[in-house]
Amino acid sequence: MKCLHITQEYAPLFSEGGLGLSSAALPAALHSRYGIEHDLVLPYYPWLLEQQGLRTEAVLTLPERRMGGVQARATVHRLLDGPGHGRLFLIQADPWYDRVGIYRDASYRPFEDETARAAFFGWCVAEWIVRSDRSYGLVHGNDWQSGAAMAHLRDRLPSLPQLLTIHNALYQGPLGPGEPAEFDLPVPTGMAEPNSLLLSAALAADAVATCSPGYAGELLEAFRGSALGDTLRDRGLHGIVFGVDPELWDPAALDRSSVPFDASDATAGKRLNKEALQKHLGLWEDSDVPVIGVCSRLISEKGSDLLLEALSPLLRRERLQLVLVGPADAGLRTALDGLLADAPGHMAHTPRFDQDLAWLLYAGSDLTVMPSRTEPCGLNQLIAYRYGTLPVVSTVGGLSDTVTDLRRDPAAGTGFVIPELTARSVRVTVLEALDWMGSSPDRLNGTRRRIMREDWSWDRTASKYSHLYARLGQTEDP
């Protein structure tokens, strides 16, 4: 089978987070294990290609099209320097995508025309497929930005099977009255105009998947009685836990920023990496001070406000250290700057993703804290396991599927669960986690060794997706 994978990100070249990682890893795992080929298509981001010196080859120029008040022509390129097995195609439409940011401007605000630009991208994808007479056994769209492409393909190639993966339903690409017509968006016969591109994608799909069973249940409950909820129920919503790349996140890998170690020497390895992390960031150098490391966007949906409020008194009293890696929402910057000033030597923030620092952060941290308000899967807790770092998590989405509380089940537990989404509950849980870790070094070391050996690789995820691909594509089940 050959599939078309529609996405906005592809790690490590064009990525902000989990979507980029999954767009690279899932097709690769499906190819290596089941021989499923993929072409990937995403926008052409000029500044990212220029920064990395990437070369492309133009394969098709599309006719000019006016959409959202913008007259633009698009060119389809093939990336010549792409990693991995799949071919990457990029839709160049500079009036829409020649911006310093994939989704947001320099102040980390979403682009105001994000729905219109996604509608233009979607039309281009479908036009390219039809004009070039490309043949695929399945189209796999990701999130609302794939909605227009999937709607056009359903209209123009109605027998082509389509699968939608929802990575985060908080973002839907809202459509106002009349905008589906303005964007020339196909509407299924007998249906009212869709109110979002996410709904358009779901209507065009033959099946819908999301990133964990827990999040699937949350979506069906949250959208119960709405057009989106009815569509998700009718299509069948599959919750499939995502994975992490065991080679990218390998604590024993050489020639990285982190000191290599494995499960057999977890305690010694983590101590050496904590010392390296503290020295690298200019923190107070003391390997007995607990370090909490968080590699994430600092935004409300991640509970970052609760994290800062919960840990601020502990940081000011120098009872622990906090390392943050990731951009911060404007609303959190005042609190963040205040803490950085009040807790010198005990807090550090790098406002962008840095792979070298991420390796060192996971290797050198005792805990990672995720008080998320929504978390479709959560990759941070799965990456943390690879490094023997214990997660402290809320009870939402994929976190509830992947973290078992050590206080309730010391033999099989993997982390600590925050019972309530309040700053006080986050702080109490962190303190209880630290007490648990300090009460028995042998028990802690055994737990670290056990979680480091768990399999949360993409092979598990690919196995379930391969069955779904086979059913939709009407091929033999692997």
Coordinates of C-alpha atoms in Angstrom, one line a residue:
M1 CA 0.0 0.0 0.0
K2 CA 1.1 3.6 -0.7
C3 CA -0.3 6.4 1.4
L4 CA -0.4 10.2 1.3
H5 CA 0.4 11.7 4.7
I6 CA -0.9 15.3 5.0
T7 CA 0.7 17.3 7.8
Q8 CA 2.0 20.7 8.8
E9 CA 5.2 19.5 10.5
Y10 CA 8.0 17.0 10.0
A11 CA 10.8 16.5 12.5
P12 CA 13.6 17.5 12.7
L13 CA 13.3 19.8 9.7
F14 CA 10.0 21.6 10.1
S15 CA 8.7 21.0 13.6
E16 CA 7.3 22.6 16.8
G17 CA 6.3 19.5 18.7
G18 CA 4.5 16.2 18.8
L19 CA 3.0 16.5 15.3
G20 CA 6.4 16.8 13.7
L21 CA 7.7 13.8 15.7
S22 CA 4.8 11.6 14.8
S23 CA 4.8 12.7 11.1
A24 CA 8.4 11.4 10.9
A25 CA 8.2 8.4 13.1
L26 CA 4.8 6.7 12.3
P27 CA 5.4 6.5 8.5
A28 CA 8.9 5.3 9.1
A29 CA 7.7 2.5 11.5
L30 CA 4.9 1.5 9.1
H31 CA 7.4 1.2 6.3
S32 CA 10.1 -0.7 8.2
R33 CA 7.6 -3.2 9.8
Y34 CA 4.9 -3.6 7.2
G35 CA 6.3 -2.2 3.9
I36 CA 3.8 0.6 3.7
E37 CA 5.1 3.4 1.6
H38 CA 4.3 7.1 2.3
D39 CA 4.5 10.4 0.4
L40 CA 4.3 13.3 2.8
V41 CA 3.0 16.8 1.9
L42 CA 3.2 19.9 4.0
P43 CA 3.7 23.6 3.5
Y44 CA 7.0 25.1 2.1
Y45 CA 8.5 27.3 4.9
P46 CA 11.1 29.4 3.2
W47 CA 13.0 30.5 6.3
L48 CA 13.4 26.9 7.5
L49 CA 14.7 25.7 4.2
E50 CA 17.1 28.6 4.0
Q51 CA 18.4 28.1 7.6
Q52 CA 19.1 24.4 6.9
G53 CA 20.4 24.8 3.4
L54 CA 17.8 22.4 2.0
R55 CA 17.4 21.9 -1.7
T56 CA 14.1 21.3 -3.6
E57 CA 13.0 20.5 -7.1
A58 CA 9.8 22.1 -8.5
V59 CA 7.5 19.4 -9.9
L60 CA 4.2 21.3 -10.7
T61 CA 3.0 24.8 -10.8
L62 CA -0.7 25.3 -9.9
P63 CA -3.0 27.9 -11.4
E64 CA -3.5 31.2 -9.5
R65 CA -6.3 31.1 -7.0
R66 CA -8.0 33.8 -4.9
M67 CA -9.0 32.8 -1.4
G68 CA -9.6 34.9 1.7
G69 CA -8.9 38.1 -0.2
V70 CA -5.4 36.9 -1.3
Q71 CA -4.5 36.1 -4.9
A72 CA -1.7 33.5 -5.0
R73 CA 0.0 30.9 -7.1
A74 CA 1.4 27.8 -5.6
T75 CA 4.3 25.5 -6.7
V76 CA 4.7 21.9 -5.6
H77 CA 8.3 21.0 -4.7
R78 CA 10.0 17.7 -3.9
L79 CA 12.6 17.9 -1.1
L80 CA 15.9 16.6 -2.3
D81 CA 17.6 16.4 1.1
G82 CA 14.9 14.8 3.2
P83 CA 15.7 12.2 5.9
G84 CA 13.9 9.0 6.2
H85 CA 12.3 6.7 3.6
G86 CA 9.3 8.7 2.5
R87 CA 9.3 11.4 -0.2
L88 CA 8.5 14.9 1.1
F89 CA 6.5 17.3 -1.1
L90 CA 6.2 21.0 -0.1
I91 CA 3.5 23.4 -1.3
Q92 CA 5.1 26.8 -1.8
A93 CA 2.7 29.7 -1.4
D94 CA 4.7 32.5 -0.1
P95 CA 1.9 35.0 0.5
W96 CA 0.5 32.5 3.0
Y97 CA 3.6 30.7 4.4
D98 CA 6.6 33.0 4.1
R99 CA 6.5 33.9 7.8
V100 CA 8.8 33.4 10.7
G101 CA 6.7 30.9 12.5
I102 CA 4.7 27.7 11.5
Y103 CA 1.6 28.7 13.4
R104 CA 2.3 31.9 15.3
D105 CA 4.0 35.3 14.9
A106 CA 7.1 36.6 16.7
S107 CA 4.9 37.3 19.8
Y108 CA 3.6 33.7 19.8
R109 CA 0.1 34.8 18.7
P110 CA -1.7 32.6 16.2
F111 CA -1.9 34.0 12.7
E112 CA -5.3 35.7 12.3
D113 CA -5.7 34.2 8.8
E114 CA -4.8 30.6 9.9
T115 CA -8.1 29.1 8.6
A116 CA -7.9 30.8 5.2
R117 CA -4.3 29.7 4.7
A118 CA -5.2 26.1 5.6
A119 CA -8.1 26.3 3.1
F120 CA -5.7 27.4 0.4
F121 CA -3.1 24.7 1.3
G122 CA -5.9 22.1 1.2
W123 CA -7.1 23.1 -2.2
C124 CA -3.5 23.0 -3.5
V125 CA -3.0 19.4 -2.2
A126 CA -6.1 18.1 -3.9
E127 CA -5.4 20.0 -7.1
W128 CA -1.8 18.6 -7.2
I129 CA -3.1 15.0 -6.7
V130 CA -5.7 15.2 -9.4
R131 CA -3.6 17.1 -11.9
S132 CA -0.6 14.8 -11.6
D133 CA -2.8 11.7 -11.6
R134 CA -1.1 10.4 -8.4
S135 CA -2.4 7.1 -7.1
Y136 CA -2.7 6.2 -3.4
G137 CA -4.3 3.5 -1.5
L138 CA -5.1 5.8 1.5
V139 CA -4.9 9.4 2.5
H140 CA -3.9 10.1 6.2
G141 CA -4.7 13.6 7.3
N142 CA -3.6 15.2 10.5
D143 CA -5.5 17.8 12.5
W144 CA -7.8 20.5 11.3
Q145 CA -5.2 21.9 8.8
S146 CA -5.9 18.8 6.7
G147 CA -9.6 19.5 6.6
A148 CA -9.8 21.3 3.3
A149 CA -7.6 18.8 1.5
M150 CA -9.6 15.9 2.7
A151 CA -12.9 17.6 1.8
H152 CA -11.7 18.3 -1.7
L153 CA -10.3 14.8 -2.2
R154 CA -13.6 13.3 -1.0
D155 CA -15.4 15.4 -3.5
R156 CA -13.1 14.8 -6.4
L157 CA -11.9 11.2 -5.7
P158 CA -14.8 9.8 -3.7
S159 CA -13.6 6.2 -3.6
L160 CA -10.2 7.1 -2.1
P161 CA -10.1 5.9 1.6
Q162 CA -9.3 8.6 4.1
L163 CA -8.2 8.5 7.8
L164 CA -8.0 11.5 10.1
T165 CA -5.8 11.6 13.2
I166 CA -6.8 14.3 15.7
H167 CA -3.8 15.3 17.7
N168 CA -5.5 18.1 19.7
A169 CA -9.2 19.1 19.3
L170 CA -8.7 22.4 21.1
Y171 CA -7.7 23.7 17.7
Q172 CA -10.4 23.3 15.1
G173 CA -9.9 26.0 12.4
P174 CA -13.3 27.8 13.0
L175 CA -15.4 28.8 10.0
G176 CA -17.8 31.7 10.1
P177 CA -21.1 31.8 8.2
G178 CA -20.5 31.9 4.5
E179 CA -16.8 31.1 4.8
P180 CA -17.1 27.5 3.5
A181 CA -18.5 29.0 0.3
E182 CA -15.9 31.8 0.3
F183 CA -13.1 29.2 0.6
D184 CA -14.8 27.0 -2.0
L185 CA -15.0 24.2 0.5
P186 CA -17.0 21.1 -0.6
V187 CA -20.0 20.4 1.7
P188 CA -21.4 16.8 1.8
T189 CA -24.9 16.5 0.3
G190 CA -27.6 17.1 2.8
M191 CA -25.3 18.6 5.4
A192 CA -25.3 22.1 6.8
E193 CA -22.2 24.2 6.3
P194 CA -19.4 22.9 8.6
N195 CA -18.4 25.3 11.4
S196 CA -14.8 24.2 11.4
L197 CA -12.1 22.6 9.2
L198 CA -11.8 19.9 11.8
L199 CA -15.5 19.0 11.2
S200 CA -14.8 19.1 7.4
A201 CA -11.9 16.6 7.9
A202 CA -14.0 14.3 10.1
L203 CA -16.9 14.3 7.6
A204 CA -14.5 13.4 4.8
A205 CA -12.8 10.6 6.7
D206 CA -13.8 7.0 6.7
A207 CA -12.4 6.6 10.2
V208 CA -10.9 8.9 12.9
A209 CA -8.1 8.2 15.3
T210 CA -6.7 10.1 18.2
C211 CA -3.6 9.8 20.4
S212 CA -4.9 7.6 23.3
P213 CA -8.0 5.7 24.5
G214 CA -8.4 8.2 27.3
Y215 CA -8.5 11.2 25.0
A216 CA -10.9 9.4 22.6
G217 CA -13.3 9.0 25.5
E218 CA -12.9 12.7 26.5
L219 CA -13.6 13.9 23.0
L220 CA -16.8 11.8 22.6
E221 CA -18.0 13.2 25.9
A222 CA -16.9 16.8 25.3
F223 CA -18.6 17.0 21.9
R224 CA -21.6 14.9 22.7
G225 CA -24.7 16.1 20.8
S226 CA -22.7 18.4 18.4
A227 CA -22.1 17.8 14.7
L228 CA -18.5 17.0 15.4
G229 CA -19.4 14.6 18.3
D230 CA -22.0 12.8 16.1
T231 CA -19.5 12.5 13.3
L232 CA -16.7 11.1 15.6
R233 CA -19.2 8.6 17.0
D234 CA -20.5 7.5 13.5
R235 CA -17.0 7.2 12.0
G236 CA -15.7 5.2 14.9
L237 CA -13.0 7.0 17.1
H238 CA -9.9 4.9 17.7
G239 CA -7.6 5.8 20.6
I240 CA -4.1 4.7 19.8
V241 CA -1.2 5.7 22.1
F242 CA 1.6 7.3 20.3
G243 CA 5.3 6.3 20.8
V244 CA 8.8 7.7 21.1
D245 CA 11.8 7.1 19.0
P246 CA 14.1 4.8 21.0
E247 CA 17.2 5.8 19.0
L248 CA 16.6 9.6 19.3
W249 CA 15.9 9.2 23.0
D250 CA 18.6 6.8 23.9
P251 CA 20.3 7.6 27.2
A252 CA 23.3 5.3 26.2
A253 CA 24.0 7.1 22.9
L254 CA 27.5 8.5 22.5
D255 CA 28.6 11.9 21.3
R256 CA 25.7 13.8 22.8
S257 CA 25.4 16.6 25.4
S258 CA 24.4 14.0 28.0
V259 CA 26.7 11.5 29.8
P260 CA 25.7 8.0 28.4
F261 CA 24.2 5.5 30.8
D262 CA 21.7 2.7 30.8
A263 CA 19.3 0.9 33.1
S264 CA 22.1 -1.0 34.8
D265 CA 23.7 2.2 36.2
A266 CA 20.7 4.6 36.3
T267 CA 21.4 6.2 39.6
A268 CA 25.1 7.0 38.9
G269 CA 24.3 8.1 35.3
K270 CA 21.6 10.5 36.4
R271 CA 23.8 12.0 39.1
L272 CA 26.5 12.7 36.5
N273 CA 24.0 14.2 34.2
K274 CA 22.5 16.4 36.9
E275 CA 25.9 17.8 37.6
A276 CA 26.4 18.5 33.9
L277 CA 23.0 20.1 33.6
Q278 CA 23.6 22.4 36.6
K279 CA 27.0 23.4 35.3
H280 CA 25.7 24.0 31.7
L281 CA 22.9 26.3 32.9
G282 CA 24.7 28.1 35.7
L283 CA 22.6 26.6 38.4
W284 CA 23.8 26.0 42.0
E285 CA 25.9 22.9 41.6
D286 CA 24.7 20.3 44.1
S287 CA 23.7 16.8 43.0
D288 CA 21.6 16.3 46.1
V289 CA 19.2 19.1 45.2
P290 CA 16.1 17.7 43.3
V291 CA 15.8 19.0 39.7
I292 CA 12.5 19.2 37.9
G293 CA 12.9 19.4 34.1
V294 CA 10.1 20.4 31.7
C295 CA 10.5 20.4 28.0
S296 CA 7.2 21.9 26.6
R297 CA 5.4 24.9 25.4
L298 CA 4.6 27.0 28.4
I299 CA 0.8 27.6 27.9
S300 CA -2.4 27.3 29.8
E301 CA -3.5 24.0 28.3
K302 CA -0.2 22.4 29.6
G303 CA -1.0 23.8 33.1
S304 CA 2.1 25.9 33.0
D305 CA 0.5 28.6 35.2
L306 CA -0.2 25.9 37.8
L307 CA 3.4 24.7 37.6
L308 CA 4.9 28.1 38.2
E309 CA 2.5 28.9 41.0
A310 CA 3.0 25.5 42.7
L311 CA 6.8 25.6 42.6
S312 CA 7.5 29.3 43.2
P313 CA 7.6 29.0 47.1
L314 CA 9.9 25.9 46.8
L315 CA 12.2 27.7 44.4
R316 CA 12.4 30.8 46.5
R317 CA 13.3 28.6 49.5
E318 CA 15.9 26.8 47.4
R319 CA 14.3 23.4 48.1
L320 CA 14.6 22.4 44.4
Q321 CA 15.6 23.5 40.9
L322 CA 13.5 24.0 37.8
V323 CA 14.7 23.8 34.2
L324 CA 12.2 24.9 31.5
V325 CA 12.8 24.4 27.7
G326 CA 10.2 25.8 25.3
P327 CA 8.4 29.0 24.2
A328 CA 6.2 30.8 26.7
D329 CA 2.8 32.3 26.2
A330 CA 2.7 36.1 26.7
G331 CA 0.4 35.7 29.6
L332 CA 2.9 33.7 31.5
R333 CA 6.0 35.8 30.9
T334 CA 5.6 38.1 33.8
A335 CA 5.3 35.3 36.3
L336 CA 8.2 33.5 34.6
D337 CA 10.5 36.6 34.6
G338 CA 9.6 37.2 38.3
L339 CA 10.6 33.7 39.3
L340 CA 13.8 33.8 37.3
A341 CA 14.7 37.0 39.2
D342 CA 13.7 35.7 42.6
A343 CA 15.3 32.3 42.4
P344 CA 18.8 32.8 40.9
G345 CA 20.8 29.6 40.6
H346 CA 17.7 27.5 41.1
M347 CA 15.8 28.2 37.8
A348 CA 16.6 28.4 34.1
H349 CA 14.5 28.9 31.0
T350 CA 15.5 28.4 27.4
P351 CA 12.6 29.9 25.3
R352 CA 13.0 27.6 22.3
F353 CA 13.4 23.8 21.8
D354 CA 17.0 22.8 21.8
Q355 CA 17.7 19.1 21.1
D356 CA 21.1 19.0 22.9
L357 CA 19.6 20.6 26.0
A358 CA 16.5 18.3 25.8
W359 CA 18.8 15.3 26.0
L360 CA 20.6 16.7 29.0
L361 CA 17.4 17.8 30.7
Y362 CA 15.8 14.4 30.7
A363 CA 19.0 12.7 31.7
G364 CA 19.7 15.0 34.6
S365 CA 16.2 15.6 36.0
D366 CA 14.7 13.7 38.9
L367 CA 11.1 14.6 37.9
T368 CA 9.1 16.1 35.0
V369 CA 5.8 17.7 35.9
M370 CA 2.8 17.8 33.6
P371 CA -0.2 19.4 35.3
S372 CA -2.0 19.5 31.9
R373 CA -5.6 20.6 31.4
T374 CA -5.7 18.6 28.2
E375 CA -3.1 16.1 26.9
P376 CA -4.2 13.9 24.0
C377 CA -1.2 11.6 24.4
G378 CA 1.7 13.2 26.0
L379 CA 5.2 12.3 24.8
N380 CA 7.2 14.0 27.6
Q381 CA 6.3 11.3 30.2
L382 CA 7.2 8.5 27.7
I383 CA 10.6 10.2 26.9
A384 CA 11.1 10.7 30.6
Y385 CA 10.8 6.9 31.2
R386 CA 13.7 6.3 28.8
Y387 CA 15.9 8.3 31.1
G388 CA 14.6 7.0 34.4
T389 CA 13.0 10.4 35.1
L390 CA 9.7 10.0 37.0
P391 CA 6.6 11.9 35.7
V392 CA 4.2 13.8 37.9
V393 CA 1.0 14.1 35.8
S394 CA -2.7 15.1 35.9
T395 CA -5.4 12.6 35.1
V396 CA -6.3 13.7 31.6
G397 CA -6.1 12.0 28.2
G398 CA -3.1 9.9 27.4
L399 CA -1.5 10.6 30.8
S400 CA -4.1 8.4 32.5
D401 CA -3.3 5.6 30.0
T402 CA 0.4 5.7 30.5
V403 CA 1.2 6.6 34.1
T404 CA 0.4 4.5 37.2
D405 CA 0.9 6.0 40.6
L406 CA 3.8 4.6 42.6
R407 CA 2.2 5.4 45.9
R408 CA -0.7 3.1 45.1
D409 CA 1.3 0.4 43.3
P410 CA 5.0 0.5 44.1
A411 CA 5.6 -2.8 42.1
A412 CA 4.2 -1.6 38.8
G413 CA 3.9 2.2 39.2
T414 CA 5.7 4.5 36.9
G415 CA 5.1 8.0 38.3
F416 CA 2.8 10.2 40.4
V417 CA -0.7 11.4 39.7
I418 CA -1.9 14.9 40.7
P419 CA -5.5 14.4 42.1
E420 CA -6.8 17.9 41.5
L421 CA -5.9 20.6 39.0
T422 CA -4.9 23.2 41.5
A423 CA -1.5 24.7 42.3
R424 CA -1.7 23.4 45.8
S425 CA -2.4 19.9 44.6
V426 CA 0.6 20.1 42.2
R427 CA 2.9 21.3 45.0
V428 CA 1.7 18.6 47.4
T429 CA 2.2 15.9 44.8
V430 CA 5.7 17.1 43.9
L431 CA 6.7 17.1 47.6
E432 CA 5.2 13.6 48.1
A433 CA 7.1 12.4 45.1
L434 CA 10.3 13.8 46.4
D435 CA 9.7 12.2 49.8
W436 CA 8.9 8.8 48.1
M437 CA 12.1 9.1 46.1
G438 CA 14.2 10.0 49.1
S439 CA 12.8 7.4 51.5
S440 CA 14.4 4.4 49.8
P441 CA 17.3 4.8 47.3
D442 CA 17.2 1.0 46.5
R443 CA 13.5 1.2 45.6
L444 CA 14.0 4.3 43.5
N445 CA 16.9 2.7 41.6
G446 CA 14.8 -0.4 40.9
T447 CA 11.9 1.7 39.7
R448 CA 14.2 3.7 37.4
R449 CA 15.6 0.5 35.9
R450 CA 12.1 -0.9 35.4
I451 CA 10.7 2.1 33.6
M452 CA 13.8 2.5 31.4
R453 CA 13.2 -1.0 30.0
E454 CA 9.5 -0.4 29.1
D455 CA 8.6 -0.4 25.4
W456 CA 6.8 2.8 24.4
S457 CA 8.3 2.7 20.9
W458 CA 6.5 3.6 17.6
D459 CA 6.4 -0.1 16.8
R460 CA 3.5 -0.6 19.2
T461 CA 1.7 2.3 17.6
A462 CA 2.4 1.2 14.0
S463 CA 1.0 -2.2 14.7
K464 CA -2.4 -0.8 15.5
Y465 CA -2.3 1.7 12.7
S466 CA -1.4 -1.0 10.2
H467 CA -4.6 -2.9 11.0
L468 CA -6.6 0.3 10.6
Y469 CA -4.9 1.0 7.3
A470 CA -5.6 -2.5 6.1
R471 CA -9.3 -2.2 6.9
L472 CA -9.7 1.1 5.3
G473 CA -7.7 0.2 2.2
Q474 CA -9.3 -3.2 2.0
T475 CA -5.9 -5.0 1.9
E476 CA -4.8 -8.1 3.7
D477 CA -4.4 -7.4 7.4
P478 CA -0.8 -7.8 8.5

